[in-house]
Amino acid sequence: MNIPEKLKYTASHEWIADNQDGTVTIGITAIATEQLGDLVYVELPQAGAKFERGATIAVVESTKAASDVYAPLSGEVIEANAELSDAPQKVNESPYEGGWLFRLKLTNPKEMSELLSADAYGKSAGG
């Protein structure tokens, strides 16, 4: 199972890349895309929207089910991956690169310390 070491994770299958400038890039893991199947629709947050950690921030829909994506950290959305509105399959094809969902400007950077490492996520996800 591909679980990139450089990223942080949540038990609900979101990955978080620290951009080293007070912002993070967030997507869903390859494990999540395997469980969901082929994505047919992605509903992303609007730039400027603010979310608390744990709030529903996006929705991904596949041929099997719709699933909420939760904000792994508190922050303000600075960008959503506009390419996904026309090509939601990018999340399946490249979950850690072209299939990212959105970027947040953190309001509480201390929350980063509560995220899972790749190893801990792999164990919690049964990988």
CSV table of N, CA and C in Angstrom, one decimal:
chain,number,residue,atom,x,y,z
A,1,MET,N,0.9,-1.2,0.0
A,1,MET,CA,0.0,0.0,0.0
A,1,MET,C,0.9,1.2,0.0
A,2,ASN,N,0.6,2.2,-0.9
A,2,ASN,CA,1.3,3.4,-1.0
A,2,ASN,C,0.9,4.4,0.0
A,3,ILE,N,1.7,4.6,1.1
A,3,ILE,CA,1.4,5.6,2.1
A,3,ILE,C,2.7,6.5,2.2
A,4,PRO,N,2.7,7.6,1.5
A,4,PRO,CA,3.9,8.5,1.5
A,4,PRO,C,4.3,8.9,2.9
A,5,GLU,N,5.6,8.7,3.2
A,5,GLU,CA,6.2,9.1,4.5
A,5,GLU,C,6.1,10.6,4.8
A,6,LYS,N,6.3,11.4,3.8
A,6,LYS,CA,6.4,12.9,4.0
A,6,LYS,C,5.1,13.5,4.5
A,7,LEU,N,4.0,12.8,4.4
A,7,LEU,CA,2.7,13.4,4.7
A,7,LEU,C,2.2,13.0,6.1
A,8,LYS,N,1.2,13.7,6.6
A,8,LYS,CA,0.5,13.4,7.8
A,8,LYS,C,-0.9,12.9,7.4
A,9,TYR,N,-1.5,12.2,8.4
A,9,TYR,CA,-2.8,11.5,8.1
A,9,TYR,C,-3.8,11.7,9.2
A,10,THR,N,-5.1,11.4,8.9
A,10,THR,CA,-6.1,11.2,9.9
A,10,THR,C,-6.7,9.8,9.8
A,11,ALA,N,-7.4,9.4,10.8
A,11,ALA,CA,-8.0,8.1,10.9
A,11,ALA,C,-9.1,8.0,9.9
A,12,SER,N,-9.7,9.2,9.4
A,12,SER,CA,-10.8,9.2,8.5
A,12,SER,C,-10.3,9.3,7.0
A,13,HIS,N,-9.0,9.0,6.8
A,13,HIS,CA,-8.4,8.9,5.5
A,13,HIS,C,-8.1,10.2,4.7
A,14,GLU,N,-7.9,11.3,5.4
A,14,GLU,CA,-7.4,12.5,4.8
A,14,GLU,C,-5.9,12.5,4.9
A,15,TRP,N,-5.2,13.0,3.9
A,15,TRP,CA,-3.7,13.2,4.0
A,15,TRP,C,-3.5,14.8,4.0
A,16,ILE,N,-2.4,15.1,4.7
A,16,ILE,CA,-2.0,16.5,4.9
A,16,ILE,C,-0.6,16.7,4.5
A,17,ALA,N,-0.3,17.7,3.6
A,17,ALA,CA,1.1,18.0,3.3
A,17,ALA,C,1.3,19.4,3.8
A,18,ASP,N,2.4,19.5,4.6
A,18,ASP,CA,2.7,20.8,5.2
A,18,ASP,C,3.5,21.6,4.2
A,19,ASN,N,3.0,22.8,3.8
A,19,ASN,CA,3.7,23.6,2.7
A,19,ASN,C,4.8,24.5,3.3
A,20,GLN,N,5.0,24.4,4.6
A,20,GLN,CA,6.1,25.1,5.3
A,20,GLN,C,5.9,26.6,5.3
A,21,ASP,N,4.7,27.1,5.0
A,21,ASP,CA,4.4,28.5,5.0
A,21,ASP,C,3.1,28.9,5.8
A,22,GLY,N,2.7,28.0,6.7
A,22,GLY,CA,1.5,28.2,7.4
A,22,GLY,C,0.2,27.7,6.7
A,23,THR,N,0.5,27.0,5.5
A,23,THR,CA,-0.6,26.4,4.8
A,23,THR,C,-0.4,24.9,4.6
A,24,VAL,N,-1.4,24.2,4.3
A,24,VAL,CA,-1.4,22.8,4.1
A,24,VAL,C,-2.2,22.5,2.9
A,25,THR,N,-1.8,21.4,2.2
A,25,THR,CA,-2.6,20.8,1.1
A,25,THR,C,-3.2,19.5,1.6
A,26,ILE,N,-4.5,19.3,1.2
A,26,ILE,CA,-5.2,18.2,1.8
A,26,ILE,C,-5.9,17.4,0.7
A,27,GLY,N,-5.9,16.1,0.8
A,27,GLY,CA,-6.6,15.2,-0.1
A,27,GLY,C,-7.0,14.0,0.6
A,28,ILE,N,-7.5,13.0,-0.1
A,28,ILE,CA,-7.9,11.7,0.5
A,28,ILE,C,-6.9,10.6,0.1
A,29,THR,N,-6.7,9.7,0.9
A,29,THR,CA,-5.6,8.7,0.7
A,29,THR,C,-6.0,7.6,-0.4
A,30,ALA,N,-5.0,6.9,-0.9
A,30,ALA,CA,-5.2,5.8,-1.8
A,30,ALA,C,-6.1,4.8,-1.2
A,31,ILE,N,-6.0,4.5,0.1
A,31,ILE,CA,-6.9,3.6,0.8
A,31,ILE,C,-8.3,4.0,0.6
A,32,ALA,N,-8.6,5.3,0.8
A,32,ALA,CA,-10.0,5.8,0.7
A,32,ALA,C,-10.5,5.7,-0.7
A,33,THR,N,-9.6,6.0,-1.7
A,33,THR,CA,-10.1,5.9,-3.1
A,33,THR,C,-10.4,4.4,-3.4
A,34,GLU,N,-9.6,3.5,-2.9
A,34,GLU,CA,-9.9,2.1,-3.2
A,34,GLU,C,-11.2,1.6,-2.6
A,35,GLN,N,-11.5,2.1,-1.3
A,35,GLN,CA,-12.8,1.8,-0.7
A,35,GLN,C,-14.0,2.4,-1.4
A,36,LEU,N,-13.8,3.6,-1.9
A,36,LEU,CA,-14.9,4.3,-2.6
A,36,LEU,C,-15.2,3.8,-4.0
A,37,GLY,N,-14.1,3.5,-4.7
A,37,GLY,CA,-14.3,3.1,-6.1
A,37,GLY,C,-14.1,4.4,-6.9
A,38,ASP,N,-14.5,4.3,-8.2
A,38,ASP,CA,-14.3,5.4,-9.1
A,38,ASP,C,-15.1,6.6,-8.7
A,39,LEU,N,-14.5,7.8,-8.5
A,39,LEU,CA,-15.2,9.0,-8.2
A,39,LEU,C,-15.8,9.6,-9.4
A,40,VAL,N,-17.1,10.0,-9.2
A,40,VAL,CA,-17.8,10.7,-10.3
A,40,VAL,C,-18.2,12.1,-10.0
A,41,TYR,N,-18.0,12.6,-8.8
A,41,TYR,CA,-18.3,13.9,-8.4
A,41,TYR,C,-17.5,14.3,-7.2
A,42,VAL,N,-17.0,15.6,-7.1
A,42,VAL,CA,-16.4,16.1,-6.0
A,42,VAL,C,-16.9,17.5,-5.7
A,43,GLU,N,-17.4,17.7,-4.4
A,43,GLU,CA,-17.9,19.0,-4.0
A,43,GLU,C,-16.9,19.6,-3.1
A,44,LEU,N,-16.2,20.7,-3.5
A,44,LEU,CA,-15.1,21.3,-2.7
A,44,LEU,C,-15.6,22.6,-2.1
A,45,PRO,N,-14.9,23.0,-1.0
A,45,PRO,CA,-15.2,24.2,-0.3
A,45,PRO,C,-14.8,25.4,-1.2
A,46,GLN,N,-15.4,26.6,-0.9
A,46,GLN,CA,-15.1,27.8,-1.6
A,46,GLN,C,-13.9,28.5,-0.9
A,47,ALA,N,-13.1,29.2,-1.7
A,47,ALA,CA,-12.0,30.0,-1.1
A,47,ALA,C,-12.6,31.0,-0.1
A,48,GLY,N,-12.0,31.2,1.0
A,48,GLY,CA,-12.4,32.1,2.0
A,48,GLY,C,-13.3,31.5,3.1
A,49,ALA,N,-13.8,30.3,2.8
A,49,ALA,CA,-14.6,29.6,3.9
A,49,ALA,C,-13.7,29.2,5.0
A,50,LYS,N,-14.2,29.3,6.2
A,50,LYS,CA,-13.5,28.9,7.4
A,50,LYS,C,-14.1,27.6,8.0
A,51,PHE,N,-13.2,26.7,8.5
A,51,PHE,CA,-13.7,25.5,9.0
A,51,PHE,C,-12.9,25.2,10.3
A,52,GLU,N,-13.6,24.5,11.3
A,52,GLU,CA,-13.0,24.0,12.5
A,52,GLU,C,-12.6,22.6,12.2
A,53,ARG,N,-11.6,22.1,12.8
A,53,ARG,CA,-11.1,20.7,12.7
A,53,ARG,C,-12.3,19.8,13.0
A,54,GLY,N,-12.5,18.8,12.1
A,54,GLY,CA,-13.6,17.8,12.3
A,54,GLY,C,-14.9,18.1,11.6
A,55,ALA,N,-15.0,19.4,11.1
A,55,ALA,CA,-16.2,19.7,10.3
A,55,ALA,C,-16.2,19.1,8.9
A,56,THR,N,-17.3,18.9,8.4
A,56,THR,CA,-17.4,18.4,7.0
A,56,THR,C,-17.0,19.5,6.1
A,57,ILE,N,-16.0,19.3,5.2
A,57,ILE,CA,-15.5,20.4,4.4
A,57,ILE,C,-15.7,20.1,2.9
A,58,ALA,N,-15.8,18.8,2.6
A,58,ALA,CA,-16.0,18.5,1.1
A,58,ALA,C,-16.8,17.2,1.1
A,59,VAL,N,-17.3,16.8,-0.1
A,59,VAL,CA,-18.0,15.6,-0.3
A,59,VAL,C,-17.4,14.9,-1.6
A,60,VAL,N,-17.1,13.6,-1.5
A,60,VAL,CA,-16.7,12.9,-2.7
A,60,VAL,C,-17.8,11.8,-3.0
A,61,GLU,N,-18.2,11.7,-4.3
A,61,GLU,CA,-19.2,10.7,-4.6
A,61,GLU,C,-18.6,9.7,-5.6
A,62,SER,N,-18.8,8.5,-5.4
A,62,SER,CA,-18.4,7.4,-6.3
A,62,SER,C,-19.6,6.7,-6.9
A,63,THR,N,-19.3,5.7,-7.7
A,63,THR,CA,-20.4,4.9,-8.2
A,63,THR,C,-21.0,4.1,-7.1
A,64,LYS,N,-20.3,3.9,-5.9
A,64,LYS,CA,-20.8,3.1,-4.8
A,64,LYS,C,-21.5,3.9,-3.7
A,65,ALA,N,-20.9,5.1,-3.4
A,65,ALA,CA,-21.4,5.9,-2.3
A,65,ALA,C,-20.9,7.3,-2.3
A,66,ALA,N,-21.5,8.1,-1.4
A,66,ALA,CA,-21.1,9.5,-1.2
A,66,ALA,C,-20.4,9.5,0.2
A,67,SER,N,-19.3,10.2,0.3
A,67,SER,CA,-18.6,10.2,1.5
A,67,SER,C,-18.1,11.6,1.9
A,68,ASP,N,-18.3,12.0,3.2
A,68,ASP,CA,-17.8,13.3,3.6
A,68,ASP,C,-16.3,13.3,3.8
A,69,VAL,N,-15.7,14.5,3.5
A,69,VAL,CA,-14.3,14.7,3.8
A,69,VAL,C,-14.3,15.7,5.0
A,70,TYR,N,-13.5,15.4,6.0
A,70,TYR,CA,-13.5,16.2,7.2
A,70,TYR,C,-12.3,17.1,7.2
A,71,ALA,N,-12.4,18.3,7.8
A,71,ALA,CA,-11.3,19.2,7.9
A,71,ALA,C,-10.4,18.6,9.0
A,72,PRO,N,-9.1,18.2,8.5
A,72,PRO,CA,-8.2,17.6,9.5
A,72,PRO,C,-7.6,18.6,10.4
A,73,LEU,N,-7.7,19.9,10.1
A,73,LEU,CA,-7.1,21.0,10.8
A,73,LEU,C,-8.1,22.2,10.7
A,74,SER,N,-8.0,23.1,11.6
A,74,SER,CA,-8.8,24.3,11.6
A,74,SER,C,-8.1,25.3,10.6
A,75,GLY,N,-8.9,26.0,9.8
A,75,GLY,CA,-8.3,27.0,8.9
A,75,GLY,C,-9.3,27.6,7.9
A,76,GLU,N,-8.7,28.4,7.1
A,76,GLU,CA,-9.4,29.1,6.0
A,76,GLU,C,-9.0,28.5,4.7
A,77,VAL,N,-10.0,28.2,3.8
A,77,VAL,CA,-9.7,27.6,2.5
A,77,VAL,C,-9.1,28.8,1.7
A,78,ILE,N,-7.9,28.5,1.1
A,78,ILE,CA,-7.2,29.5,0.2
A,78,ILE,C,-7.3,29.1,-1.2
A,79,GLU,N,-7.6,27.8,-1.5
A,79,GLU,CA,-7.7,27.3,-2.9
A,79,GLU,C,-8.3,25.9,-2.9
A,80,ALA,N,-9.2,25.7,-3.9
A,80,ALA,CA,-9.7,24.3,-4.1
A,80,ALA,C,-9.2,23.9,-5.5
A,81,ASN,N,-9.1,22.6,-5.7
A,81,ASN,CA,-8.5,22.1,-6.9
A,81,ASN,C,-9.6,22.1,-8.0
A,82,ALA,N,-9.7,23.2,-8.7
A,82,ALA,CA,-10.7,23.4,-9.7
A,82,ALA,C,-10.8,22.4,-10.8
A,83,GLU,N,-9.6,21.7,-11.1
A,83,GLU,CA,-9.6,20.7,-12.1
A,83,GLU,C,-10.5,19.5,-11.8
A,84,LEU,N,-10.8,19.3,-10.5
A,84,LEU,CA,-11.6,18.1,-10.1
A,84,LEU,C,-13.1,18.3,-10.5
A,85,SER,N,-13.6,19.5,-10.7
A,85,SER,CA,-15.0,19.6,-11.1
A,85,SER,C,-15.2,19.0,-12.5
A,86,ASP,N,-14.3,19.0,-13.4
A,86,ASP,CA,-14.4,18.4,-14.7
A,86,ASP,C,-13.8,17.0,-14.7
A,87,ALA,N,-12.9,16.7,-13.8
A,87,ALA,CA,-12.2,15.4,-13.8
A,87,ALA,C,-12.0,14.8,-12.4
A,88,PRO,N,-13.1,14.4,-11.8
A,88,PRO,CA,-13.0,13.9,-10.4
A,88,PRO,C,-12.2,12.6,-10.4
A,89,GLN,N,-12.0,11.9,-11.5
A,89,GLN,CA,-11.2,10.7,-11.5
A,89,GLN,C,-9.7,10.9,-11.2
A,90,LYS,N,-9.3,12.2,-11.2
A,90,LYS,CA,-7.9,12.5,-10.9
A,90,LYS,C,-7.6,12.1,-9.4
A,91,VAL,N,-8.6,12.1,-8.6
A,91,VAL,CA,-8.4,11.7,-7.2
A,91,VAL,C,-8.0,10.2,-7.2
A,92,ASN,N,-8.7,9.4,-8.0
A,92,ASN,CA,-8.4,8.0,-8.1
A,92,ASN,C,-7.0,7.8,-8.7
A,93,GLU,N,-6.8,8.5,-9.8
A,93,GLU,CA,-5.5,8.3,-10.6
A,93,GLU,C,-4.3,8.7,-9.9
A,94,SER,N,-4.4,9.8,-9.1
A,94,SER,CA,-3.2,10.4,-8.5
A,94,SER,C,-3.6,11.1,-7.1
A,95,PRO,N,-4.0,10.3,-6.1
A,95,PRO,CA,-4.5,10.8,-4.9
A,95,PRO,C,-3.5,11.7,-4.2
A,96,TYR,N,-2.2,11.5,-4.3
A,96,TYR,CA,-1.2,12.3,-3.6
A,96,TYR,C,-0.6,13.5,-4.4
A,97,GLU,N,-1.0,13.6,-5.7
A,97,GLU,CA,-0.4,14.6,-6.5
A,97,GLU,C,-1.5,15.4,-7.1
A,98,GLY,N,-1.9,15.1,-8.4
A,98,GLY,CA,-2.9,15.9,-9.1
A,98,GLY,C,-4.3,15.8,-8.5
A,99,GLY,N,-4.6,14.8,-7.6
A,99,GLY,CA,-5.9,14.6,-7.0
A,99,GLY,C,-6.1,15.3,-5.7
A,100,TRP,N,-5.2,16.3,-5.3
A,100,TRP,CA,-5.4,17.0,-4.1
A,100,TRP,C,-6.7,17.7,-4.1
A,101,LEU,N,-7.3,18.0,-2.9
A,101,LEU,CA,-8.7,18.6,-2.9
A,101,LEU,C,-8.6,20.1,-2.7
A,102,PHE,N,-7.9,20.5,-1.6
A,102,PHE,CA,-8.0,21.9,-1.2
A,102,PHE,C,-6.7,22.3,-0.4
A,103,ARG,N,-6.5,23.6,-0.2
A,103,ARG,CA,-5.5,24.1,0.6
A,103,ARG,C,-6.1,25.0,1.7
A,104,LEU,N,-5.5,24.9,2.9
A,104,LEU,CA,-5.9,25.7,4.0
A,104,LEU,C,-4.8,26.5,4.6
A,105,LYS,N,-5.2,27.7,5.0
A,105,LYS,CA,-4.3,28.6,5.8
A,105,LYS,C,-4.7,28.3,7.3
A,106,LEU,N,-3.7,27.7,8.0
A,106,LEU,CA,-4.0,27.2,9.4
A,106,LEU,C,-4.3,28.4,10.3
A,107,THR,N,-5.3,28.1,11.2
A,107,THR,CA,-5.6,29.1,12.3
A,107,THR,C,-5.1,28.5,13.6
A,108,ASN,N,-4.8,27.2,13.7
A,108,ASN,CA,-4.2,26.6,14.9
A,108,ASN,C,-3.2,25.6,14.5
A,109,PRO,N,-1.9,26.1,14.2
A,109,PRO,CA,-0.9,25.2,13.7
A,109,PRO,C,-0.5,24.1,14.7
A,110,LYS,N,-0.8,24.3,16.0
A,110,LYS,CA,-0.5,23.2,17.0
A,110,LYS,C,-1.3,21.9,16.7
A,111,GLU,N,-2.4,22.0,16.0
A,111,GLU,CA,-3.2,20.8,15.7
A,111,GLU,C,-2.4,19.8,14.8
A,112,MET,N,-1.4,20.3,14.1
A,112,MET,CA,-0.5,19.4,13.3
A,112,MET,C,0.1,18.3,14.1
A,113,SER,N,0.4,18.6,15.3
A,113,SER,CA,1.1,17.6,16.2
A,113,SER,C,0.1,16.4,16.5
A,114,GLU,N,-1.2,16.6,16.3
A,114,GLU,CA,-2.1,15.5,16.6
A,114,GLU,C,-2.4,14.6,15.4
A,115,LEU,N,-1.8,14.9,14.3
A,115,LEU,CA,-2.0,14.0,13.1
A,115,LEU,C,-1.2,12.8,13.2
A,116,LEU,N,-1.6,11.8,12.4
A,116,LEU,CA,-0.9,10.5,12.4
A,116,LEU,C,0.3,10.5,11.4
A,117,SER,N,1.3,9.8,11.8
A,117,SER,CA,2.4,9.6,10.8
A,117,SER,C,2.0,8.5,9.8
A,118,ALA,N,2.8,8.4,8.8
A,118,ALA,CA,2.5,7.3,7.8
A,118,ALA,C,2.4,6.0,8.4
A,119,ASP,N,3.3,5.6,9.3
A,119,ASP,CA,3.3,4.3,9.9
A,119,ASP,C,2.1,4.1,10.8
A,120,ALA,N,1.7,5.1,11.6
A,120,ALA,CA,0.6,5.0,12.5
A,120,ALA,C,-0.7,4.9,11.6
A,121,TYR,N,-0.8,5.7,10.5
A,121,TYR,CA,-2.0,5.6,9.7
A,121,TYR,C,-2.1,4.2,9.0
A,122,GLY,N,-0.9,3.7,8.6
A,122,GLY,CA,-0.9,2.4,7.9
A,122,GLY,C,-1.4,1.3,8.9
A,123,LYS,N,-1.0,1.4,10.2
A,123,LYS,CA,-1.5,0.5,11.2
A,123,LYS,C,-3.0,0.6,11.5
A,124,SER,N,-3.5,1.9,11.6
A,124,SER,CA,-4.9,2.2,11.9
A,124,SER,C,-5.8,1.8,10.7
A,125,ALA,N,-5.2,1.9,9.5
A,125,ALA,CA,-6.0,1.6,8.3
A,125,ALA,C,-5.9,0.1,7.9
A,126,GLY,N,-5.2,-0.7,8.7
A,126,GLY,CA,-5.1,-2.1,8.5
A,126,GLY,C,-4.1,-2.4,7.4
A,127,GLY,N,-3.2,-1.4,7.1
A,127,GLY,CA,-2.2,-1.6,6.0
A,127,GLY,C,-1.0,-2.3,6.3
